[in-house]
Tab-separated table of C-alpha atoms and ligand atoms in Angstrom:
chain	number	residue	atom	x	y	z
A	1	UNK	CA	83.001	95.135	59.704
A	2	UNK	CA	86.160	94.310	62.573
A	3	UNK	CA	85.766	95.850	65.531
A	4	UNK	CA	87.442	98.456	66.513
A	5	UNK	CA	90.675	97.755	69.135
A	6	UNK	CA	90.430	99.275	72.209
A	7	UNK	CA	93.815	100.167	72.930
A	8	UNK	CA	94.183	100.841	76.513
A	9	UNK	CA	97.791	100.858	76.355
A	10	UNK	CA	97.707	103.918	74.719
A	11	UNK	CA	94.738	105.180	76.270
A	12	UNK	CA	96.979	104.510	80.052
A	13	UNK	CA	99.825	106.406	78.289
A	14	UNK	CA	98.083	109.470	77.788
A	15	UNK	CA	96.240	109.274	80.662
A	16	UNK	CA	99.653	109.331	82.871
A	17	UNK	CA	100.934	111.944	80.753
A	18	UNK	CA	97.947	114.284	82.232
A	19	UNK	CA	98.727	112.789	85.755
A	20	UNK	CA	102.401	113.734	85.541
A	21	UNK	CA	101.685	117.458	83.649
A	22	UNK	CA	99.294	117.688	87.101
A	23	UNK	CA	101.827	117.013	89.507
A	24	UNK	CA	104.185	119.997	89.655
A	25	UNK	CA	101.003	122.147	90.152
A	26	UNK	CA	100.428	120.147	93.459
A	27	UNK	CA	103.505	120.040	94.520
A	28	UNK	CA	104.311	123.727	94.600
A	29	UNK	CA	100.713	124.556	96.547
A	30	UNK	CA	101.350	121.313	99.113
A	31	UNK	CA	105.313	121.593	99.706
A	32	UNK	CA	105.841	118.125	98.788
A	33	UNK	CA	105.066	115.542	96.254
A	34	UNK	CA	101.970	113.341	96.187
A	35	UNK	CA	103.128	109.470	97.992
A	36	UNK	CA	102.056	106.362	96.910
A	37	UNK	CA	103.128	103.708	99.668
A	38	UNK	CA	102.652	100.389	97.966
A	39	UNK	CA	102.933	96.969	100.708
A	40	UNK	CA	103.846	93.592	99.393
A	41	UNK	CA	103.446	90.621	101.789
A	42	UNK	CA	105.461	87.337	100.636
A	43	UNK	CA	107.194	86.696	97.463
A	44	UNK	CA	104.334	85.862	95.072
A	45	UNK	CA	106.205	86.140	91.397
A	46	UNK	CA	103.482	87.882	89.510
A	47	UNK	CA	102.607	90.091	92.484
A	48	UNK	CA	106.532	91.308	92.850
A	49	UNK	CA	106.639	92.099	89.112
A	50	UNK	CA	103.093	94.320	89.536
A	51	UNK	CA	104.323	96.106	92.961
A	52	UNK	CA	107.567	96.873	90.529
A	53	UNK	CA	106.052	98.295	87.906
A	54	UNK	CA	103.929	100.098	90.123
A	55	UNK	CA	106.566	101.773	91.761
A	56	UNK	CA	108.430	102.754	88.660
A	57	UNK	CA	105.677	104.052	87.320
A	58	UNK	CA	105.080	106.428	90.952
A	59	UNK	CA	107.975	107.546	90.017
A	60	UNK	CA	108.138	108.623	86.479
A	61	UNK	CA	104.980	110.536	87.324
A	62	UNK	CA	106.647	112.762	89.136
A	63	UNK	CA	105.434	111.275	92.415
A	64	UNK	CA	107.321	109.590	95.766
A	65	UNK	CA	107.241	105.896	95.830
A	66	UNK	CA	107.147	103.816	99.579
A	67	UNK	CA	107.427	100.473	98.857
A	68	UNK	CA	107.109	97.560	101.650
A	69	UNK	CA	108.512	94.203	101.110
A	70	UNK	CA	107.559	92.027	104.345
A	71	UNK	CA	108.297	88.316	104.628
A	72	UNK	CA	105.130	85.872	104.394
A	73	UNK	CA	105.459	85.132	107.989
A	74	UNK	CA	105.643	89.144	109.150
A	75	UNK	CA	101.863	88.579	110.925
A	76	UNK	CA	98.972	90.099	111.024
A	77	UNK	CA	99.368	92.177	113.943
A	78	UNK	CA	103.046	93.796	112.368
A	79	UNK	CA	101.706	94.267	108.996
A	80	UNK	CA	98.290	96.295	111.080
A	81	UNK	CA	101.367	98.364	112.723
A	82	UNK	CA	102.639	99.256	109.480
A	83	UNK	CA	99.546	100.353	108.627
A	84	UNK	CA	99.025	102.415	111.219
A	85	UNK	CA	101.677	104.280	110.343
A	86	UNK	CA	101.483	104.835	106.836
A	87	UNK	CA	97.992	106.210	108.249
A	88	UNK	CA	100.119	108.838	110.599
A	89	UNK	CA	102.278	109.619	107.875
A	90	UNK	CA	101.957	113.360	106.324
A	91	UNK	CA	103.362	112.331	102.914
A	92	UNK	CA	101.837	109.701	102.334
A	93	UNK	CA	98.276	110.430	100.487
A	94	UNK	CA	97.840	106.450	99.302
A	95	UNK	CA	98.435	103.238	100.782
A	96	UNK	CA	97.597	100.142	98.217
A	97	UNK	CA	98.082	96.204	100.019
A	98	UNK	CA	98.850	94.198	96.774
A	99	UNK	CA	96.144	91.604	97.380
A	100	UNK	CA	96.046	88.471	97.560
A	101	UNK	CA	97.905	88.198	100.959
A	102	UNK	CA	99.292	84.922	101.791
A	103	UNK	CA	97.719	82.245	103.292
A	104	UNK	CA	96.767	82.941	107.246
A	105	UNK	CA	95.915	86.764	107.179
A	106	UNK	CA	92.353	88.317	107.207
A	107	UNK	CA	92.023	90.736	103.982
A	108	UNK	CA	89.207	91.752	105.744
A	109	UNK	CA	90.607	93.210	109.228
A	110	UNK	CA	93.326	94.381	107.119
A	111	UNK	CA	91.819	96.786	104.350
A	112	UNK	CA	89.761	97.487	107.128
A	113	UNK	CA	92.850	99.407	109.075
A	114	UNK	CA	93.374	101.582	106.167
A	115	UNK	CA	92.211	105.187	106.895
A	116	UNK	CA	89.771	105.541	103.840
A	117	UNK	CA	91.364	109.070	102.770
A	118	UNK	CA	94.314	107.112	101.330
A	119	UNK	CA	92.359	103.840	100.457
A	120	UNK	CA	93.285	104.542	96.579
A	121	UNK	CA	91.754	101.105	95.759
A	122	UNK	CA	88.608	101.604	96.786
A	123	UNK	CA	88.422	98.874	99.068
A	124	UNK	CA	87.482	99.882	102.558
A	125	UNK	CA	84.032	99.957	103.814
A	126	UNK	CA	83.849	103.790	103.631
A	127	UNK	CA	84.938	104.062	100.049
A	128	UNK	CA	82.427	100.982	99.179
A	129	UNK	CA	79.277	102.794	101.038
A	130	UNK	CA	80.259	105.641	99.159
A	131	UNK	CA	80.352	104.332	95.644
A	132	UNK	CA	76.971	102.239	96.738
A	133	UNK	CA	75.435	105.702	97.526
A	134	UNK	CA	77.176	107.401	94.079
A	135	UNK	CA	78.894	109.970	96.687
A	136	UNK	CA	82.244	111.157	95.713
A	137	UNK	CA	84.919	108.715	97.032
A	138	UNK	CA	87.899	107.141	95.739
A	139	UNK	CA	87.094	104.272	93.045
A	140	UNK	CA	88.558	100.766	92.019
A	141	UNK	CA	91.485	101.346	89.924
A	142	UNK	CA	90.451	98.462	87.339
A	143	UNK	CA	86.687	99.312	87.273
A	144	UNK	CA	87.468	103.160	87.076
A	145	UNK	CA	90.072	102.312	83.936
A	146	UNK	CA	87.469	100.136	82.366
A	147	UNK	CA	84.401	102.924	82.473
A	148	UNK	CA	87.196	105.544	80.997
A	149	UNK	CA	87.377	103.162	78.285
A	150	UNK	CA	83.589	103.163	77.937
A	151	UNK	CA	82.801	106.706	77.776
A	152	UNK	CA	85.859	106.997	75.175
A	153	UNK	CA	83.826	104.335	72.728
A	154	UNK	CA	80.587	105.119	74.043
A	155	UNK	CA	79.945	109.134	74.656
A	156	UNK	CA	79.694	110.640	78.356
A	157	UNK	CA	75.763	109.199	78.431
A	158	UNK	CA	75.928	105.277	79.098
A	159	UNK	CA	71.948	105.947	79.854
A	160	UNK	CA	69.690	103.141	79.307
A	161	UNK	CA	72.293	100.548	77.673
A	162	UNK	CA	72.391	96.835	78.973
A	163	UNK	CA	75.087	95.985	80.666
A	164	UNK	CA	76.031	92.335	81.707
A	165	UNK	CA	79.529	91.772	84.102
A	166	UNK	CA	80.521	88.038	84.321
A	167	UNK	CA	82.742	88.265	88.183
A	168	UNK	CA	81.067	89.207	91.175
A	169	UNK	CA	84.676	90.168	93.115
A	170	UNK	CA	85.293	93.179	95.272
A	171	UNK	CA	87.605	94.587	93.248
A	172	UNK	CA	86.453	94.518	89.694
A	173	UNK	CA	82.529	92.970	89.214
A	174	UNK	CA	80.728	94.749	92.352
A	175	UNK	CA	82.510	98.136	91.950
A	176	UNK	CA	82.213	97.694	88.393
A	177	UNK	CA	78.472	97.371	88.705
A	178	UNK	CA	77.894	99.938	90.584
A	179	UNK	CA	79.424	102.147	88.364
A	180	UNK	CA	77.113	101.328	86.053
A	181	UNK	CA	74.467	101.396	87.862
A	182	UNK	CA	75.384	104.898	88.736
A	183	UNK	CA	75.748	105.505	85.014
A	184	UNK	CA	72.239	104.820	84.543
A	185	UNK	CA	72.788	101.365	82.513
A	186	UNK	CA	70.170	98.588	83.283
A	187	UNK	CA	73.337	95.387	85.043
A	188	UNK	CA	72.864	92.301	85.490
A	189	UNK	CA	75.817	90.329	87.394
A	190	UNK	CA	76.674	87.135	86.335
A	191	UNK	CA	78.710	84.648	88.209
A	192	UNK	CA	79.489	80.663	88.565
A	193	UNK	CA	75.555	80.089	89.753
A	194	UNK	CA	74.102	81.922	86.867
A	195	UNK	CA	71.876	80.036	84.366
A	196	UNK	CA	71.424	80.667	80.672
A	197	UNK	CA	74.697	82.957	80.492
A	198	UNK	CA	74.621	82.575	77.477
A	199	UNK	CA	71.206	84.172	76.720
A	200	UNK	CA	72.340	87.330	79.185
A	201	UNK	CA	75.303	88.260	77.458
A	202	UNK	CA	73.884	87.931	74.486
A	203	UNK	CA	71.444	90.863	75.155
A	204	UNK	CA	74.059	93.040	76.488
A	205	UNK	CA	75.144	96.381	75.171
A	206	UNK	CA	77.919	96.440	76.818
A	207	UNK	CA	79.938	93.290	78.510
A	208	UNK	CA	82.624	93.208	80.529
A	209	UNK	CA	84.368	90.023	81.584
A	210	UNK	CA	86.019	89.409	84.987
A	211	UNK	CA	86.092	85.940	85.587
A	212	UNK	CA	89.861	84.659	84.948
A	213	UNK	CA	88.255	81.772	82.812
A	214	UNK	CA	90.699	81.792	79.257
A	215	UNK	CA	88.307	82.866	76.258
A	216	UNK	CA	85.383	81.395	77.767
A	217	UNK	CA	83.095	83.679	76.177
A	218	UNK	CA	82.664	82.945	72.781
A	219	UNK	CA	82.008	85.123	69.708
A	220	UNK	CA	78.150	83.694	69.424
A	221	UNK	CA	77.534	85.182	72.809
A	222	UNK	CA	78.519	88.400	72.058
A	223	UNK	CA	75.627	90.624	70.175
A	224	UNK	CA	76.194	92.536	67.004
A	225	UNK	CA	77.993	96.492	68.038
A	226	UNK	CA	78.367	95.239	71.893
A	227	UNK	CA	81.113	97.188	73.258
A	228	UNK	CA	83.177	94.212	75.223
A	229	UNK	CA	85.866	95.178	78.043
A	230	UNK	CA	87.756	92.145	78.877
A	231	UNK	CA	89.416	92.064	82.228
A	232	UNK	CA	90.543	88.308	82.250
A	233	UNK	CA	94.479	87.848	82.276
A	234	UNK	CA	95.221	84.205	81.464
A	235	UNK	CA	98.009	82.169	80.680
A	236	UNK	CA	97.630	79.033	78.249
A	237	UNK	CA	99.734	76.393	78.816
A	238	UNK	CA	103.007	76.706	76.355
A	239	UNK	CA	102.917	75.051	73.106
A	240	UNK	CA	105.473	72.657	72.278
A	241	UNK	CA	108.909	74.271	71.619
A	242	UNK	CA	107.330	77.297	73.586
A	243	UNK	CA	108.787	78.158	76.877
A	244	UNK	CA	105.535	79.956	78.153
A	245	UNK	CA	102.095	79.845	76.951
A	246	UNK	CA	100.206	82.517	75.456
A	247	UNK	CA	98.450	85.242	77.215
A	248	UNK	CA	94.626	85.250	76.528
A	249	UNK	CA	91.350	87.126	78.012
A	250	UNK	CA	88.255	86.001	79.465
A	251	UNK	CA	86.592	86.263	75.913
A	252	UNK	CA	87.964	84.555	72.190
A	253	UNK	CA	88.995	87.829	70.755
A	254	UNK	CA	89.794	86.197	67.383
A	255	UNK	CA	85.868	85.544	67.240
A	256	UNK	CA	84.648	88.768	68.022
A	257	UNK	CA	84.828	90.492	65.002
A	258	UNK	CA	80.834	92.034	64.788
A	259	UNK	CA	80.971	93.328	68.008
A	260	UNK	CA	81.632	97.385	67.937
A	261	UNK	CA	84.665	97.861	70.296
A	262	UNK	CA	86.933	95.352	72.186
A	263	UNK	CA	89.798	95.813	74.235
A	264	UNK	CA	92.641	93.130	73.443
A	265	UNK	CA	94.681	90.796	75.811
A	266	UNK	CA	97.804	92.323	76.578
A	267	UNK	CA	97.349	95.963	76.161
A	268	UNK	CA	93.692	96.435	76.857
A	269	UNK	CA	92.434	96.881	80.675
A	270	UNK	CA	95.749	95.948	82.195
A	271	UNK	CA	97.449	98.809	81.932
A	272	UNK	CA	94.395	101.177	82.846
A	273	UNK	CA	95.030	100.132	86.540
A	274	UNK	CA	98.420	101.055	86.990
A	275	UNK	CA	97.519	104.185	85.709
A	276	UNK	CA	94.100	105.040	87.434
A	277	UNK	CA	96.240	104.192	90.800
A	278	UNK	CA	98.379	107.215	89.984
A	279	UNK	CA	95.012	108.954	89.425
A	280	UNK	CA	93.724	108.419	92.460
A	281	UNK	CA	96.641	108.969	94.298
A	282	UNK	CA	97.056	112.491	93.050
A	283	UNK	CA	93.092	113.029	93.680
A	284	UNK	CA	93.420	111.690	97.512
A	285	UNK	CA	96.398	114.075	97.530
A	286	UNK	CA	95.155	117.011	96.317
A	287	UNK	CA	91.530	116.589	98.982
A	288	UNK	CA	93.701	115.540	101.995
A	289	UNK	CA	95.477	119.188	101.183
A	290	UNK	CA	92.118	120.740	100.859
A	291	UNK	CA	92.611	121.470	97.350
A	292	UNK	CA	90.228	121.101	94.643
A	293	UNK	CA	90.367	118.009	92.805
A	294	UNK	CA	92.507	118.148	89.510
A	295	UNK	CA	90.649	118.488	86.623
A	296	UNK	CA	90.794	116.177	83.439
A	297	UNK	CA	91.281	113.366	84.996
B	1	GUN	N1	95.806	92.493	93.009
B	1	GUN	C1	95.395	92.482	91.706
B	1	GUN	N2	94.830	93.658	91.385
B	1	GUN	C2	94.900	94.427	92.494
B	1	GUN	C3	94.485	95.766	92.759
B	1	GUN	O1	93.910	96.483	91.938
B	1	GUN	N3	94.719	96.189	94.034
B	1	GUN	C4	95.309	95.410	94.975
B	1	GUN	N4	95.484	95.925	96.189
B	1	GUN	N5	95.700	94.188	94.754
B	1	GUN	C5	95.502	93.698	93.513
């Protein structure tokens, strides 16, 4: 039997439909429209196309959209300042540093200066303590979208199931474990170190694959109705007479037919992020007013 697509593209599409139907309602009780402020240091291509699209997509959800576009050389110290002030700032409820900064800054000190009520990735020590404890916080965007994707193929009870994540980074394979942990699923983490890989994600229930490596996990690894969230974006190099290679996951897709569920590169996990950002934003908006969260989300 093929496996079932897991089309997150659509998934994304409805999900920022709810986001944007949710807005008004805030609006009117706050005076203002939810901010996103969204900082880009340098002029990394792929990061200047994702910082776009993120700001359109602010936008047509109804929402105000601050972007930042500082030269590579702005400093540590200035881009702390800006910070700062996106901190002081009433309307804005998220600030988001497009990671990875350029050479010569510390990520660390940086997500560090972000106050953790608009930290809508998840990222500062607050928000990571607070997933680590299962308190209610404000999640990963790309873990977050890939457990909505879960529950939709797997039911609201993940209890029990084995779970194997190949990436052990802070923005997608620890967060992402811990959400399953939370879940009650039994995770393993894989990474470059681990032995027999093979063997461990062939037990899993449920796999999901974060290590930007293109379709290194085969369809023999993959157990029969495993439910396989693929998080890899990869580029192949072009083919001749093609001007740019072909984009590919972190697992063969082609030989993954037996598995129950898998979401495809393009249009799988991707576009979950863009739209669990506006998610979160709209959440850190609505608890910074001292309104309820909004529901359905
Ligand atoms: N770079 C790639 N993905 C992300 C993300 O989710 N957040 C940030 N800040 N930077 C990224």
């Amino acid at each position: 039997m093929a496996a079932e697509r897991i089309d997150g593209k659509a998934f994304a599409a409805a999900l920022r439909e709810r986001i944007a139907a949710a807005v008004p309602a805030f609006s009117r009780e706050a005076g203002r429209k939810p901010g996103l402020a969204v900082v880009l240091v340098g002029n990394d291509p792929a990061s200047e196309v994702y910082v776009r699209s993120k700001g359109k997509a602010t936008v047509a959800a109804g929402m105000k959209s601050f972007e930042h576009k500082l030269d590579a050389d702005i400093g540590q110290e200035s881009l702390i300042a800006l910070i700062h002030q996106l901190n002081e700032d009433e309307g804005v409820d998220g600030i988001l540093v497009q990671l990875p900064l350029p050479d010569g800054y510390d990520e660390g000190e940086v997500v560090a200066a972000i106050d953790p009520a608009k930290d809508v990735d998840g990222l500062t020590a607050e928000n990571v303590a607070r997933l680590a404890n299962n308190e209610p916080g404000l999640r990963p965007c790309t873990p977050w979208g890939c457990m909505m994707l879960l529950h939709d193929r797997l039911g609201d009870d993940l209890s029990g199931l084995d779970a194997v994540i190949m990436g052990r980074s802070q923005l997608v394979g620890r967060p992402m474990a811990q959400l399953l942990v939370n879940a009650n699923c039994t995770v393993t983490i894989a990474h470059s170190r681990t032995r027999n890989l093979e063997e461990i994600v062939r037990r899993a229930d449920i796999v999901v694959a974060a290590v930007g490596r293109p379709e290194m996990v085969r369809g023999s690894w993959l157990k029969d109705g495993a439910v396989v969230v693929d998080v890899g974006i990869n580029r192949l190099d072009p083919e001749p007479g093609q001007e740019r290679g072909r984009l590919v996951g972190d697992v063969a897709y082609e030989e993954a037919d037996h598995v129950k569920a898998i979401t495809p590169v393009p249009g799988g996990v991707g576009p979950m992020t863009i739209a669990v950002l506006l998610r979160n934003t709209l959440v850190a908006a609505h608890r910074r007013a001292g309104l309820p969260d909004p529901e359905g989300l």
